[in-house]
């Protein structure tokens, strides 16, 4: 990681290399943290944060699901995010706000500890990951099931969800794939390790509903709104593994991944093995939206 700019910690901007926590920080031991992943794009009109409000709203919802009372308001956190990006002097970056139970008392109960909040950003260029853009990604249906929301709130973007996601990701990479697809306890498709998933059949798009145990992705929501604005049919429905194999197109969405095409699953070629027509159209529109070139969605961009 290139150490550049400052990191916001509990109200102060500190040099990147000095943003440290104690080894007995509660969250480090018990995953008691919620966080966000946000992008700032270098648009022709300057640097713009994509859907800042929605990300801050989701951070608060994630915290609420874990009864964490964040010590700052939404407005204060939004301002702090903008301040951190400005201080980084980066035109294009990934932004990571994280709220976590800090250092104090180390035992299972988190609440005696105070809730700390940090915001970091680092360089991340538009379309940086090639898998799914230049070529389609090769995915594997994971042997690990997505954690069931009867076990923990999977609609929270919480650190505790990511041990499960990392097991799936590492398994897929070790087996020579680009990414994992996770099924839920009902055997239905939920999502990728860090992306939502969609399939296309006869020019209609389908994606699993939140009740499939997915994270309610902000890129997913953007793609749903873009598709509807472009009069492409899109609906939420439970999806079986077999539906993916025989779909015309499969794609994934996420803040890091943007819109990425999936052209192979479990060594089965999807469609004709090339990024499909609807996927490519959504990739183009999404990039135009992120670049501020699509006036219909300019309200999604917050200038720095
Ligand atoms: C498990 C999971 N699902 C879906 C997503 C996509 O969400 P978003 O589009 O808000 O980045 C992410 C990305 O953070 C994720 O970690």
mmCIF file of C-alpha atoms and ligand atoms in Angstrom:
data_model
loop_
_atom_site.group_PDB
_atom_site.id
_atom_site.type_symbol
_atom_site.label_atom_id
_atom_site.label_comp_id
_atom_site.label_asym_id
_atom_site.label_seq_id
_atom_site.Cartn_x
_atom_site.Cartn_y
_atom_site.Cartn_z
ATOM 1 C CA UNK A 1 0.000 0.000 0.000
ATOM 2 C CA UNK A 2 1.332 3.412 -0.948
ATOM 3 C CA UNK A 3 1.305 5.576 2.173
ATOM 4 C CA UNK A 4 -0.041 8.874 0.955
ATOM 5 C CA UNK A 5 -1.885 11.732 2.597
ATOM 6 C CA UNK A 6 -3.616 11.523 5.949
ATOM 7 C CA UNK A 7 -5.972 9.222 7.806
ATOM 8 C CA UNK A 8 -8.839 10.646 9.832
ATOM 9 C CA UNK A 9 -8.947 9.121 13.313
ATOM 10 C CA UNK A 10 -11.576 10.182 15.835
ATOM 11 C CA UNK A 11 -11.752 13.722 14.489
ATOM 12 C CA UNK A 12 -8.071 14.329 13.657
ATOM 13 C CA UNK A 13 -6.129 13.931 10.428
ATOM 14 C CA UNK A 14 -2.929 12.044 11.186
ATOM 15 C CA UNK A 15 -0.069 11.113 8.821
ATOM 16 C CA UNK A 16 -0.840 7.823 7.015
ATOM 17 C CA UNK A 17 1.982 5.860 8.694
ATOM 18 C CA UNK A 18 0.983 7.044 12.176
ATOM 19 C CA UNK A 19 -2.652 5.826 12.031
ATOM 20 C CA UNK A 20 -2.125 2.933 14.442
ATOM 21 C CA UNK A 21 -4.279 0.976 16.890
ATOM 22 C CA UNK A 22 -3.319 -1.031 19.976
ATOM 23 C CA UNK A 23 -2.867 -4.789 19.519
ATOM 24 C CA UNK A 24 -5.566 -5.347 22.144
ATOM 25 C CA UNK A 25 -8.156 -3.363 20.185
ATOM 26 C CA UNK A 26 -11.453 -5.200 20.661
ATOM 27 C CA UNK A 27 -12.319 -5.360 16.950
ATOM 28 C CA UNK A 28 -9.003 -7.018 16.098
ATOM 29 C CA UNK A 29 -9.927 -9.987 18.311
ATOM 30 C CA UNK A 30 -13.715 -10.175 17.933
ATOM 31 C CA UNK A 31 -14.447 -8.546 14.517
ATOM 32 C CA UNK A 32 -16.570 -5.886 16.201
ATOM 33 C CA UNK A 33 -16.380 -3.412 13.339
ATOM 34 C CA UNK A 34 -18.592 -2.086 10.565
ATOM 35 C CA UNK A 35 -17.199 -0.358 7.545
ATOM 36 C CA UNK A 36 -17.780 1.028 4.067
ATOM 37 C CA UNK A 37 -16.035 0.934 0.706
ATOM 38 C CA UNK A 38 -16.556 4.073 -1.364
ATOM 39 C CA UNK A 39 -15.032 5.356 -4.603
ATOM 40 C CA UNK A 40 -13.899 8.797 -5.611
ATOM 41 C CA UNK A 41 -13.633 9.187 -9.378
ATOM 42 C CA UNK A 42 -11.554 11.670 -11.352
ATOM 43 C CA UNK A 43 -14.237 13.134 -13.614
ATOM 44 C CA UNK A 44 -13.858 15.906 -16.220
ATOM 45 C CA UNK A 45 -15.512 18.176 -13.631
ATOM 46 C CA UNK A 46 -13.041 17.242 -10.883
ATOM 47 C CA UNK A 47 -12.923 14.533 -8.234
ATOM 48 C CA UNK A 48 -16.349 13.237 -7.249
ATOM 49 C CA UNK A 49 -17.398 10.758 -4.558
ATOM 50 C CA UNK A 50 -19.896 8.188 -5.838
ATOM 51 C CA UNK A 51 -23.116 7.891 -3.794
ATOM 52 C CA UNK A 52 -21.578 9.290 -0.609
ATOM 53 C CA UNK A 53 -24.919 9.746 1.135
ATOM 54 C CA UNK A 54 -25.992 6.136 0.489
ATOM 55 C CA UNK A 55 -22.681 4.771 1.789
ATOM 56 C CA UNK A 56 -22.896 6.857 4.963
ATOM 57 C CA UNK A 57 -26.529 5.761 5.415
ATOM 58 C CA UNK A 58 -25.492 2.106 5.063
ATOM 59 C CA UNK A 59 -22.688 2.575 7.615
ATOM 60 C CA UNK A 60 -25.290 3.789 10.105
ATOM 61 C CA UNK A 61 -27.632 0.899 9.286
ATOM 62 C CA UNK A 62 -24.776 -1.612 9.728
ATOM 63 C CA UNK A 63 -23.920 -0.035 13.098
ATOM 64 C CA UNK A 64 -27.567 -0.101 14.169
ATOM 65 C CA UNK A 65 -27.878 -3.821 13.398
ATOM 66 C CA UNK A 66 -25.050 -4.369 15.899
ATOM 67 C CA UNK A 67 -26.427 -1.801 18.409
ATOM 68 C CA UNK A 68 -23.316 0.339 17.901
ATOM 69 C CA UNK A 69 -24.043 3.988 18.520
ATOM 70 C CA UNK A 70 -21.686 5.933 16.296
ATOM 71 C CA UNK A 71 -20.177 8.942 18.085
ATOM 72 C CA UNK A 72 -20.600 11.239 15.035
ATOM 73 C CA UNK A 73 -23.556 12.374 12.941
ATOM 74 C CA UNK A 74 -24.039 11.402 9.280
ATOM 75 C CA UNK A 75 -23.195 14.958 8.317
ATOM 76 C CA UNK A 76 -19.974 14.944 10.361
ATOM 77 C CA UNK A 77 -18.875 11.648 8.804
ATOM 78 C CA UNK A 78 -19.674 12.837 5.262
ATOM 79 C CA UNK A 79 -17.646 16.002 5.871
ATOM 80 C CA UNK A 80 -14.788 13.979 7.371
ATOM 81 C CA UNK A 81 -14.743 11.727 4.282
ATOM 82 C CA UNK A 82 -14.467 14.752 1.994
ATOM 83 C CA UNK A 83 -11.765 16.240 4.232
ATOM 84 C CA UNK A 84 -9.751 12.993 4.142
ATOM 85 C CA UNK A 85 -9.925 12.755 0.341
ATOM 86 C CA UNK A 86 -8.847 16.393 0.039
ATOM 87 C CA UNK A 87 -5.928 15.825 2.425
ATOM 88 C CA UNK A 88 -4.798 12.776 0.412
ATOM 89 C CA UNK A 89 -4.391 14.941 -2.704
ATOM 90 C CA UNK A 90 -5.525 11.882 -4.675
ATOM 91 C CA UNK A 91 -7.773 12.539 -7.643
ATOM 92 C CA UNK A 92 -9.097 8.991 -7.758
ATOM 93 C CA UNK A 93 -9.264 6.732 -4.729
ATOM 94 C CA UNK A 94 -10.963 4.048 -2.675
ATOM 95 C CA UNK A 95 -12.274 5.326 0.663
ATOM 96 C CA UNK A 96 -12.596 3.142 3.746
ATOM 97 C CA UNK A 97 -14.503 4.484 6.760
ATOM 98 C CA UNK A 98 -14.510 2.014 9.662
ATOM 99 C CA UNK A 99 -16.205 2.155 13.054
ATOM 100 C CA UNK A 100 -14.901 -0.298 15.635
ATOM 101 C CA UNK A 101 -14.822 -1.111 19.311
ATOM 102 C CA UNK A 102 -11.412 0.085 20.449
ATOM 103 C CA UNK A 103 -8.862 -0.538 23.151
ATOM 104 C CA UNK A 104 -9.878 -0.784 26.794
ATOM 105 C CA UNK A 105 -11.388 -4.005 28.065
ATOM 106 C CA UNK A 106 -10.675 -7.251 26.253
ATOM 107 C CA UNK A 107 -13.400 -9.836 26.635
ATOM 108 C CA UNK A 108 -16.310 -10.913 24.479
ATOM 109 C CA UNK A 109 -18.603 -8.056 25.571
ATOM 110 C CA UNK A 110 -17.686 -5.113 23.349
ATOM 111 C CA UNK A 111 -19.741 -2.393 25.001
ATOM 112 C CA UNK A 112 -17.316 -1.317 27.783
ATOM 113 C CA UNK A 113 -15.027 -0.071 25.003
ATOM 114 C CA UNK A 114 -15.450 3.181 23.156
ATOM 115 C CA UNK A 115 -16.355 3.198 19.494
ATOM 116 C CA UNK A 116 -13.535 4.596 17.370
ATOM 117 C CA UNK A 117 -13.953 5.849 13.853
ATOM 118 C CA UNK A 118 -11.296 6.062 11.173
ATOM 119 C CA UNK A 119 -11.372 7.071 7.504
ATOM 120 C CA UNK A 120 -8.570 6.181 5.109
ATOM 121 C CA UNK A 121 -8.193 6.446 1.372
ATOM 122 C CA UNK A 122 -5.739 5.102 -1.133
ATOM 123 C CA UNK A 123 -5.169 5.295 -4.847
ATOM 124 C CA UNK A 124 -7.570 3.265 -6.976
ATOM 125 C CA UNK A 125 -8.039 3.946 -10.636
ATOM 126 C CA UNK A 126 -11.178 3.601 -12.713
ATOM 127 C CA UNK A 127 -11.552 0.089 -14.135
ATOM 128 C CA UNK A 128 -8.424 -1.074 -12.277
ATOM 129 C CA UNK A 129 -9.267 -4.783 -12.107
ATOM 130 C CA UNK A 130 -8.958 -6.370 -15.546
ATOM 131 C CA UNK A 131 -10.844 -9.615 -14.754
ATOM 132 C CA UNK A 132 -14.387 -8.951 -15.862
ATOM 133 C CA UNK A 133 -13.625 -5.859 -17.946
ATOM 134 C CA UNK A 134 -11.118 -6.679 -20.674
ATOM 135 C CA UNK A 135 -11.919 -10.371 -20.389
ATOM 136 C CA UNK A 136 -14.717 -12.088 -18.493
ATOM 137 C CA UNK A 137 -14.010 -13.466 -15.019
ATOM 138 C CA UNK A 138 -13.792 -17.208 -14.327
ATOM 139 C CA UNK A 139 -15.737 -18.105 -11.195
ATOM 140 C CA UNK A 140 -16.177 -21.123 -8.985
ATOM 141 C CA UNK A 141 -19.213 -21.960 -6.901
ATOM 142 C CA UNK A 142 -17.674 -22.053 -3.453
ATOM 143 C CA UNK A 143 -17.722 -25.048 -1.137
ATOM 144 C CA UNK A 144 -18.329 -22.475 1.632
ATOM 145 C CA UNK A 145 -21.945 -21.401 2.136
ATOM 146 C CA UNK A 146 -22.764 -17.739 2.710
ATOM 147 C CA UNK A 147 -23.429 -17.224 6.430
ATOM 148 C CA UNK A 148 -27.150 -17.407 7.077
ATOM 149 C CA UNK A 149 -28.847 -14.231 8.302
ATOM 150 C CA UNK A 150 -30.322 -16.276 11.160
ATOM 151 C CA UNK A 151 -26.739 -16.453 12.442
ATOM 152 C CA UNK A 152 -25.727 -12.819 11.993
ATOM 153 C CA UNK A 153 -27.119 -9.812 10.114
ATOM 154 C CA UNK A 154 -25.731 -10.280 6.617
ATOM 155 C CA UNK A 155 -27.198 -6.996 5.404
ATOM 156 C CA UNK A 156 -24.718 -5.230 7.687
ATOM 157 C CA UNK A 157 -21.360 -4.511 6.103
ATOM 158 C CA UNK A 158 -19.570 -5.909 9.113
ATOM 159 C CA UNK A 159 -16.011 -7.200 9.472
ATOM 160 C CA UNK A 160 -17.401 -10.430 10.901
ATOM 161 C CA UNK A 161 -18.934 -11.347 7.528
ATOM 162 C CA UNK A 162 -15.611 -11.276 5.780
ATOM 163 C CA UNK A 163 -13.902 -14.349 7.247
ATOM 164 C CA UNK A 164 -16.564 -16.329 5.358
ATOM 165 C CA UNK A 165 -16.007 -14.253 2.199
ATOM 166 C CA UNK A 166 -12.223 -14.576 2.434
ATOM 167 C CA UNK A 167 -12.430 -18.379 2.754
ATOM 168 C CA UNK A 168 -14.443 -18.465 -0.458
ATOM 169 C CA UNK A 169 -12.151 -15.998 -2.260
ATOM 170 C CA UNK A 170 -8.944 -17.823 -1.273
ATOM 171 C CA UNK A 171 -10.413 -21.208 -2.238
ATOM 172 C CA UNK A 172 -11.372 -19.838 -5.671
ATOM 173 C CA UNK A 173 -7.942 -18.257 -6.245
ATOM 174 C CA UNK A 174 -6.082 -21.409 -5.120
ATOM 175 C CA UNK A 175 -8.173 -23.430 -7.568
ATOM 176 C CA UNK A 176 -7.178 -21.076 -10.399
ATOM 177 C CA UNK A 177 -10.374 -19.002 -10.635
ATOM 178 C CA UNK A 178 -10.800 -15.221 -10.421
ATOM 179 C CA UNK A 179 -13.670 -15.149 -7.953
ATOM 180 C CA UNK A 180 -16.095 -17.239 -5.880
ATOM 181 C CA UNK A 181 -19.871 -17.423 -6.108
ATOM 182 C CA UNK A 182 -21.526 -18.295 -2.815
ATOM 183 C CA UNK A 183 -24.736 -20.244 -2.293
ATOM 184 C CA UNK A 184 -26.904 -19.719 0.773
ATOM 185 C CA UNK A 185 -28.281 -22.327 3.181
ATOM 186 C CA UNK A 186 -31.269 -22.899 0.869
ATOM 187 C CA UNK A 187 -28.900 -23.791 -1.964
ATOM 188 C CA UNK A 188 -29.784 -20.602 -3.835
ATOM 189 C CA UNK A 189 -27.246 -18.202 -5.304
ATOM 190 C CA UNK A 190 -26.428 -15.336 -2.944
ATOM 191 C CA UNK A 191 -23.470 -13.290 -4.196
ATOM 192 C CA UNK A 192 -19.748 -13.216 -4.916
ATOM 193 C CA UNK A 193 -17.215 -12.887 -2.098
ATOM 194 C CA UNK A 194 -17.397 -9.091 -2.430
ATOM 195 C CA UNK A 195 -19.856 -8.468 -5.266
ATOM 196 C CA UNK A 196 -23.531 -8.871 -6.046
ATOM 197 C CA UNK A 197 -24.477 -11.136 -8.928
ATOM 198 C CA UNK A 198 -26.891 -10.857 -11.864
ATOM 199 C CA UNK A 199 -27.871 -13.035 -14.794
ATOM 200 C CA UNK A 200 -29.364 -12.102 -18.155
ATOM 201 C CA UNK A 201 -31.816 -14.244 -20.117
ATOM 202 C CA UNK A 202 -33.573 -13.053 -23.271
ATOM 203 C CA UNK A 203 -32.510 -9.453 -22.513
ATOM 204 C CA UNK A 204 -34.094 -9.582 -19.046
ATOM 205 C CA UNK A 205 -31.936 -9.184 -15.934
ATOM 206 C CA UNK A 206 -32.437 -11.148 -12.705
ATOM 207 C CA UNK A 207 -30.679 -10.809 -9.368
ATOM 208 C CA UNK A 208 -31.167 -12.466 -5.961
ATOM 209 C CA UNK A 209 -33.281 -10.509 -3.434
ATOM 210 C CA UNK A 210 -31.844 -9.207 -0.127
ATOM 211 C CA UNK A 211 -33.482 -12.208 1.578
ATOM 212 C CA UNK A 212 -30.970 -14.462 -0.239
ATOM 213 C CA UNK A 213 -28.445 -13.273 2.370
ATOM 214 C CA UNK A 214 -26.731 -10.676 0.215
ATOM 215 C CA UNK A 215 -25.237 -7.320 1.045
ATOM 216 C CA UNK A 216 -27.589 -4.689 -0.327
ATOM 217 C CA UNK A 217 -24.954 -3.351 -2.699
ATOM 218 C CA UNK A 218 -24.922 0.283 -3.704
ATOM 219 C CA UNK A 219 -23.551 -0.606 -7.143
ATOM 220 C CA UNK A 220 -26.346 -3.206 -7.361
ATOM 221 C CA UNK A 221 -28.869 -0.470 -6.593
ATOM 222 C CA UNK A 222 -27.199 1.811 -9.175
ATOM 223 C CA UNK A 223 -27.378 -0.882 -11.860
ATOM 224 C CA UNK A 224 -31.046 -1.569 -11.033
ATOM 225 C CA UNK A 225 -31.849 2.147 -11.375
ATOM 226 C CA UNK A 226 -29.789 2.529 -14.565
ATOM 227 C CA UNK A 227 -31.429 -0.544 -16.165
ATOM 228 C CA UNK A 228 -34.924 0.712 -15.288
ATOM 229 C CA UNK A 229 -34.110 4.181 -16.671
ATOM 230 C CA UNK A 230 -32.922 2.503 -19.878
ATOM 231 C CA UNK A 231 -36.086 0.368 -19.997
ATOM 232 C CA UNK A 232 -34.253 -2.913 -19.512
ATOM 233 C CA UNK A 233 -36.330 -5.369 -17.489
ATOM 234 C CA UNK A 234 -34.698 -6.159 -14.140
ATOM 235 C CA UNK A 235 -36.180 -8.102 -11.259
ATOM 236 C CA UNK A 236 -35.248 -9.753 -7.978
ATOM 237 C CA UNK A 237 -35.744 -13.492 -7.856
ATOM 238 C CA UNK A 238 -34.150 -16.516 -6.238
ATOM 239 C CA UNK A 239 -31.587 -18.059 -8.554
ATOM 240 C CA UNK A 240 -30.368 -21.656 -8.684
ATOM 241 C CA UNK A 241 -26.801 -22.608 -9.476
ATOM 242 C CA UNK A 242 -28.025 -24.274 -12.682
ATOM 243 C CA UNK A 243 -29.664 -21.011 -13.804
ATOM 244 C CA UNK A 244 -26.205 -19.427 -13.865
ATOM 245 C CA UNK A 245 -24.721 -22.197 -16.034
ATOM 246 C CA UNK A 246 -27.333 -21.770 -18.769
ATOM 247 C CA UNK A 247 -27.777 -17.982 -18.615
ATOM 248 C CA UNK A 248 -27.073 -15.831 -21.673
ATOM 249 C CA UNK A 249 -24.891 -13.544 -19.541
ATOM 250 C CA UNK A 250 -23.706 -13.314 -15.934
ATOM 251 C CA UNK A 251 -22.168 -10.220 -14.347
ATOM 252 C CA UNK A 252 -21.203 -8.967 -10.909
ATOM 253 C CA UNK A 253 -21.273 -5.522 -9.343
ATOM 254 C CA UNK A 254 -19.411 -3.858 -6.511
ATOM 255 C CA UNK A 255 -17.690 -0.656 -5.534
ATOM 256 C CA UNK A 256 -14.281 -2.157 -6.257
ATOM 257 C CA UNK A 257 -15.369 -4.362 -9.179
ATOM 258 C CA UNK A 258 -17.800 -1.844 -10.773
ATOM 259 C CA UNK A 259 -19.634 -3.984 -13.397
ATOM 260 C CA UNK A 260 -17.689 -7.127 -14.246
ATOM 261 C CA UNK A 261 -18.570 -9.794 -16.712
ATOM 262 C CA UNK A 262 -18.454 -13.483 -15.739
ATOM 263 C CA UNK A 263 -17.826 -15.759 -18.702
ATOM 264 C CA UNK A 264 -17.077 -19.087 -17.030
ATOM 265 C CA UNK A 265 -18.481 -20.801 -13.938
ATOM 266 C CA UNK A 266 -17.148 -24.164 -12.731
ATOM 267 C CA UNK A 267 -15.455 -24.572 -16.152
ATOM 268 C CA UNK A 268 -18.791 -24.113 -17.964
ATOM 269 C CA UNK A 269 -18.767 -21.349 -20.563
ATOM 270 C CA UNK A 270 -21.487 -18.742 -20.059
ATOM 271 C CA UNK A 271 -23.223 -17.712 -23.286
ATOM 272 C CA UNK A 272 -20.640 -17.457 -26.051
ATOM 273 C CA UNK A 273 -17.802 -16.985 -23.549
ATOM 274 C CA UNK A 274 -17.498 -13.254 -24.202
ATOM 275 C CA UNK A 275 -18.797 -10.328 -22.131
ATOM 276 C CA UNK A 276 -22.461 -10.095 -23.201
ATOM 277 C CA UNK A 277 -24.318 -7.247 -24.883
ATOM 278 C CA UNK A 278 -26.360 -6.167 -21.827
ATOM 279 C CA UNK A 279 -23.296 -6.428 -19.563
ATOM 280 C CA UNK A 280 -21.268 -4.233 -21.917
ATOM 281 C CA UNK A 281 -24.086 -1.699 -22.174
ATOM 282 C CA UNK A 282 -24.338 -1.501 -18.361
ATOM 283 C CA UNK A 283 -20.547 -1.239 -18.033
ATOM 284 C CA UNK A 284 -20.553 1.723 -20.441
ATOM 285 C CA UNK A 285 -23.483 3.475 -18.805
ATOM 286 C CA UNK A 286 -22.056 2.891 -15.327
ATOM 287 C CA UNK A 287 -18.726 4.409 -16.330
ATOM 288 C CA UNK A 288 -20.489 7.395 -17.918
ATOM 289 C CA UNK A 289 -22.483 7.868 -14.707
ATOM 290 C CA UNK A 290 -19.330 7.640 -12.561
ATOM 291 C CA UNK A 291 -17.635 10.149 -14.865
ATOM 292 C CA UNK A 292 -20.541 12.582 -14.517
ATOM 293 C CA UNK A 293 -21.383 12.260 -18.212
ATOM 294 C CA UNK A 294 -24.936 11.040 -17.651
ATOM 295 C CA UNK A 295 -27.070 13.923 -16.398
ATOM 296 C CA UNK A 296 -29.859 11.587 -15.215
ATOM 297 C CA UNK A 297 -27.671 10.449 -12.344
ATOM 298 C CA UNK A 298 -25.500 13.494 -11.634
ATOM 299 C CA UNK A 299 -27.035 13.712 -8.142
ATOM 300 C CA UNK A 300 -25.076 10.555 -7.244
ATOM 301 C CA UNK A 301 -21.802 12.513 -7.387
ATOM 302 C CA UNK A 302 -20.506 14.696 -4.560
ATOM 303 C CA UNK A 303 -17.722 17.085 -5.547
ATOM 304 C CA UNK A 304 -14.573 17.286 -3.413
HETATM 305 C C1 LIG B 1 -20.277 -9.241 0.322
HETATM 306 C C2 LIG B 1 -20.456 -8.099 -0.609
HETATM 307 N N1 LIG B 1 -21.498 -8.097 -1.452
HETATM 308 C C3 LIG B 1 -21.712 -7.086 -2.315
HETATM 309 C C4 LIG B 1 -20.840 -6.011 -2.375
HETATM 310 C C5 LIG B 1 -21.121 -4.884 -3.315
HETATM 311 O O1 LIG B 1 -21.582 -3.772 -2.596
HETATM 312 P P1 LIG B 1 -21.326 -2.306 -3.092
HETATM 313 O O2 LIG B 1 -21.833 -2.224 -4.467
HETATM 314 O O3 LIG B 1 -22.067 -1.454 -2.151
HETATM 315 O O4 LIG B 1 -19.844 -2.088 -3.019
HETATM 316 C C6 LIG B 1 -19.733 -5.974 -1.538
HETATM 317 C C7 LIG B 1 -18.805 -4.878 -1.612
HETATM 318 O O5 LIG B 1 -18.379 -4.303 -0.703
HETATM 319 C C8 LIG B 1 -19.536 -7.039 -0.614
HETATM 320 O O6 LIG B 1 -18.511 -7.046 0.216
#
